[in-house]
Amino acid sequence: MELSKKMQDALNEQIKEEIASAYIYLSMAAYCESINLGGFAKWMVNQSNEEMSHAMKFYNYIYDRGGRVVLEALDKPATEFGGPTDVFEKTLAHEQFITGRIHKLYAMASEEKDYASLGVLQWFVDEQVEEEKTAGDILEMLKMVGDKGQGLIMLDRQLAQRGG
């Protein structure tokens, strides 16, 4: 069964959102580098790469279903933040935004009885649970240690350990 035009358009929009996420996280990485938090920057670079891999999952899926990918323009991401806590508050909020978009796609696939898309989207539903938990956990640690001092340095070292 071929992908419906409505689903194809929605998935193309999600590709844009995933690439925009990568762009946002890369901008956050650059900010973290600028304030000498290399571990935070590495974590954000890895997050950016992961978001690009999500975009490519949608890209490949559209073609697997006989559809066509059409890329849209991206907005310029924010470049200045109020410190590491602000970065992770925005990260969590952004992941919650993406979760909402994935849920809408899932609902659309359900309405269309597009079982193949439901299978792919279930992976993203599960992934978003992990994304929100991780961002939320880091944010809670930041709230405990603050944006300055030894605790922040220790957290920076911990975040530098993220594989990518």
mmCIF file of C-alpha atoms in Angstrom, residues 11-155:
data_model
loop_
_atom_site.group_PDB
_atom_site.id
_atom_site.type_symbol
_atom_site.label_atom_id
_atom_site.label_comp_id
_atom_site.label_asym_id
_atom_site.label_seq_id
_atom_site.Cartn_x
_atom_site.Cartn_y
_atom_site.Cartn_z
ATOM 1 C CA LEU A 11 6.168 12.974 7.385
ATOM 2 C CA ASN A 12 8.002 15.521 5.225
ATOM 3 C CA GLU A 13 7.124 18.167 7.800
ATOM 4 C CA GLN A 14 8.519 15.858 10.495
ATOM 5 C CA ILE A 15 11.776 15.518 8.562
ATOM 6 C CA LYS A 16 12.029 19.309 8.731
ATOM 7 C CA GLU A 17 11.367 19.247 12.486
ATOM 8 C CA GLU A 18 14.003 16.552 13.064
ATOM 9 C CA ILE A 19 16.606 18.471 11.040
ATOM 10 C CA ALA A 20 15.599 21.666 12.857
ATOM 11 C CA SER A 21 16.143 19.784 16.135
ATOM 12 C CA ALA A 22 19.631 18.827 14.987
ATOM 13 C CA TYR A 23 20.297 22.474 14.100
ATOM 14 C CA ILE A 24 18.996 23.676 17.482
ATOM 15 C CA TYR A 25 21.157 21.190 19.383
ATOM 16 C CA LEU A 26 24.217 22.068 17.313
ATOM 17 C CA SER A 27 23.628 25.733 18.185
ATOM 18 C CA MET A 28 23.351 24.742 21.850
ATOM 19 C CA ALA A 29 26.638 22.833 21.486
ATOM 20 C CA ALA A 30 28.306 25.943 20.079
ATOM 21 C CA TYR A 31 26.978 27.973 23.007
ATOM 22 C CA CYS A 32 28.262 25.390 25.509
ATOM 23 C CA GLU A 33 31.690 25.479 23.843
ATOM 24 C CA SER A 34 31.666 29.283 24.147
ATOM 25 C CA ILE A 35 31.241 29.029 27.936
ATOM 26 C CA ASN A 36 33.894 26.313 28.294
ATOM 27 C CA LEU A 37 31.557 23.397 28.943
ATOM 28 C CA GLY A 38 33.024 20.889 26.529
ATOM 29 C CA GLY A 39 31.135 17.951 28.036
ATOM 30 C CA PHE A 40 27.807 19.695 27.553
ATOM 31 C CA ALA A 41 28.894 20.592 24.016
ATOM 32 C CA LYS A 42 29.822 16.978 23.237
ATOM 33 C CA TRP A 43 26.464 15.781 24.580
ATOM 34 C CA MET A 44 24.656 18.307 22.380
ATOM 35 C CA VAL A 45 26.696 17.375 19.277
ATOM 36 C CA ASN A 46 25.758 13.738 19.855
ATOM 37 C CA GLN A 47 22.131 14.797 20.303
ATOM 38 C CA SER A 48 22.305 16.737 17.048
ATOM 39 C CA ASN A 49 23.653 13.681 15.236
ATOM 40 C CA GLU A 50 20.897 11.531 16.713
ATOM 41 C CA GLU A 51 18.247 13.953 15.470
ATOM 42 C CA MET A 52 19.728 13.792 11.961
ATOM 43 C CA SER A 53 19.511 10.003 12.130
ATOM 44 C CA HIS A 54 15.817 10.390 13.051
ATOM 45 C CA ALA A 55 15.305 12.620 10.004
ATOM 46 C CA MET A 56 16.947 9.965 7.838
ATOM 47 C CA LYS A 57 14.648 7.253 9.260
ATOM 48 C CA PHE A 58 11.677 9.277 8.024
ATOM 49 C CA TYR A 59 13.456 10.073 4.745
ATOM 50 C CA ASN A 60 14.147 6.406 3.998
ATOM 51 C CA TYR A 61 10.688 5.329 5.130
ATOM 52 C CA ILE A 62 8.986 7.742 2.729
ATOM 53 C CA TYR A 63 10.967 6.279 -0.165
ATOM 54 C CA ASP A 64 10.372 2.706 1.045
ATOM 55 C CA ARG A 65 6.641 3.465 0.715
ATOM 56 C CA GLY A 66 6.917 4.943 -2.788
ATOM 57 C CA GLY A 67 6.661 8.546 -1.638
ATOM 58 C CA ARG A 68 8.681 11.676 -2.321
ATOM 59 C CA VAL A 69 10.733 13.727 0.119
ATOM 60 C CA VAL A 70 10.479 17.502 -0.227
ATOM 61 C CA LEU A 71 12.700 19.516 2.109
ATOM 62 C CA GLU A 72 11.575 22.840 3.554
ATOM 63 C CA ALA A 73 13.547 25.857 4.795
ATOM 64 C CA LEU A 74 14.754 25.965 8.400
ATOM 65 C CA ASP A 75 14.564 28.874 10.813
ATOM 66 C CA LYS A 76 17.742 30.201 12.400
ATOM 67 C CA PRO A 77 18.165 28.621 15.852
ATOM 68 C CA ALA A 78 18.748 30.619 19.017
ATOM 69 C CA THR A 79 22.436 31.265 19.660
ATOM 70 C CA GLU A 80 22.406 32.743 23.153
ATOM 71 C CA PHE A 81 21.133 31.107 26.327
ATOM 72 C CA GLY A 82 20.984 31.992 30.010
ATOM 73 C CA GLY A 83 23.383 29.233 31.084
ATOM 74 C CA PRO A 84 23.352 25.430 31.138
ATOM 75 C CA THR A 85 20.082 25.203 33.070
ATOM 76 C CA ASP A 86 18.358 27.361 30.455
ATOM 77 C CA VAL A 87 19.808 25.135 27.715
ATOM 78 C CA PHE A 88 18.270 22.035 29.280
ATOM 79 C CA GLU A 89 14.960 23.738 30.071
ATOM 80 C CA LYS A 90 14.745 24.527 26.362
ATOM 81 C CA THR A 91 15.910 21.014 25.456
ATOM 82 C CA LEU A 92 13.151 19.409 27.537
ATOM 83 C CA ALA A 93 10.524 21.800 26.148
ATOM 84 C CA HIS A 94 11.671 21.046 22.608
ATOM 85 C CA GLU A 95 11.525 17.288 23.176
ATOM 86 C CA GLN A 96 7.999 17.694 24.545
ATOM 87 C CA PHE A 97 7.090 19.627 21.375
ATOM 88 C CA ILE A 98 8.508 16.809 19.211
ATOM 89 C CA THR A 99 6.604 14.225 21.278
ATOM 90 C CA GLY A 100 3.380 16.081 20.549
ATOM 91 C CA ARG A 101 4.152 16.042 16.828
ATOM 92 C CA ILE A 102 4.918 12.304 16.873
ATOM 93 C CA HIS A 103 1.634 11.643 18.689
ATOM 94 C CA LYS A 104 -0.275 13.601 16.017
ATOM 95 C CA LEU A 105 1.420 11.555 13.283
ATOM 96 C CA TYR A 106 0.510 8.357 15.130
ATOM 97 C CA ALA A 107 -3.119 9.496 15.402
ATOM 98 C CA MET A 108 -3.165 10.322 11.684
ATOM 99 C CA ALA A 109 -1.754 6.897 10.786
ATOM 100 C CA SER A 110 -4.391 5.291 13.041
ATOM 101 C CA GLU A 111 -7.203 7.210 11.323
ATOM 102 C CA GLU A 112 -5.886 6.144 7.916
ATOM 103 C CA LYS A 113 -5.398 2.529 9.037
ATOM 104 C CA ASP A 114 -1.804 2.897 7.830
ATOM 105 C CA TYR A 115 -0.370 0.007 9.809
ATOM 106 C CA ALA A 116 3.106 0.275 8.306
ATOM 107 C CA SER A 117 3.403 3.882 9.458
ATOM 108 C CA LEU A 118 2.075 2.925 12.889
ATOM 109 C CA GLY A 119 4.945 0.465 13.254
ATOM 110 C CA VAL A 120 7.566 3.063 12.365
ATOM 111 C CA LEU A 121 5.930 5.721 14.507
ATOM 112 C CA GLN A 122 5.768 3.388 17.525
ATOM 113 C CA TRP A 123 9.577 3.387 17.502
ATOM 114 C CA PHE A 124 9.480 7.191 17.677
ATOM 115 C CA VAL A 125 6.874 7.161 20.462
ATOM 116 C CA ASP A 126 9.197 4.948 22.518
ATOM 117 C CA GLU A 127 12.228 7.062 21.590
ATOM 118 C CA GLN A 128 10.518 10.230 22.794
ATOM 119 C CA VAL A 129 9.892 8.697 26.218
ATOM 120 C CA GLU A 130 13.661 8.181 26.475
ATOM 121 C CA GLU A 131 14.462 11.653 25.084
ATOM 122 C CA GLU A 132 12.207 13.421 27.583
ATOM 123 C CA LYS A 133 13.470 11.343 30.512
ATOM 124 C CA THR A 134 17.117 12.017 29.688
ATOM 125 C CA ALA A 135 16.640 15.766 29.220
ATOM 126 C CA GLY A 136 14.510 15.922 32.379
ATOM 127 C CA ASP A 137 17.074 14.007 34.440
ATOM 128 C CA ILE A 138 19.906 16.313 33.344
ATOM 129 C CA LEU A 139 17.746 19.368 34.041
ATOM 130 C CA GLU A 140 17.013 18.111 37.564
ATOM 131 C CA MET A 141 20.747 17.573 38.187
ATOM 132 C CA LEU A 142 21.420 21.119 36.973
ATOM 133 C CA LYS A 143 18.791 22.487 39.325
ATOM 134 C CA MET A 144 20.607 20.722 42.176
ATOM 135 C CA VAL A 145 24.142 21.858 41.286
ATOM 136 C CA GLY A 146 23.429 25.242 39.695
ATOM 137 C CA ASP A 147 25.156 26.923 36.782
ATOM 138 C CA LYS A 148 28.503 27.478 38.519
ATOM 139 C CA GLY A 149 30.907 25.587 40.718
ATOM 140 C CA GLN A 150 32.320 22.134 41.269
ATOM 141 C CA GLY A 151 29.021 20.302 40.754
ATOM 142 C CA LEU A 152 28.687 21.823 37.275
ATOM 143 C CA ILE A 153 32.241 20.753 36.410
ATOM 144 C CA MET A 154 31.484 17.207 37.557
ATOM 145 C CA LEU A 155 28.264 17.131 35.506
#
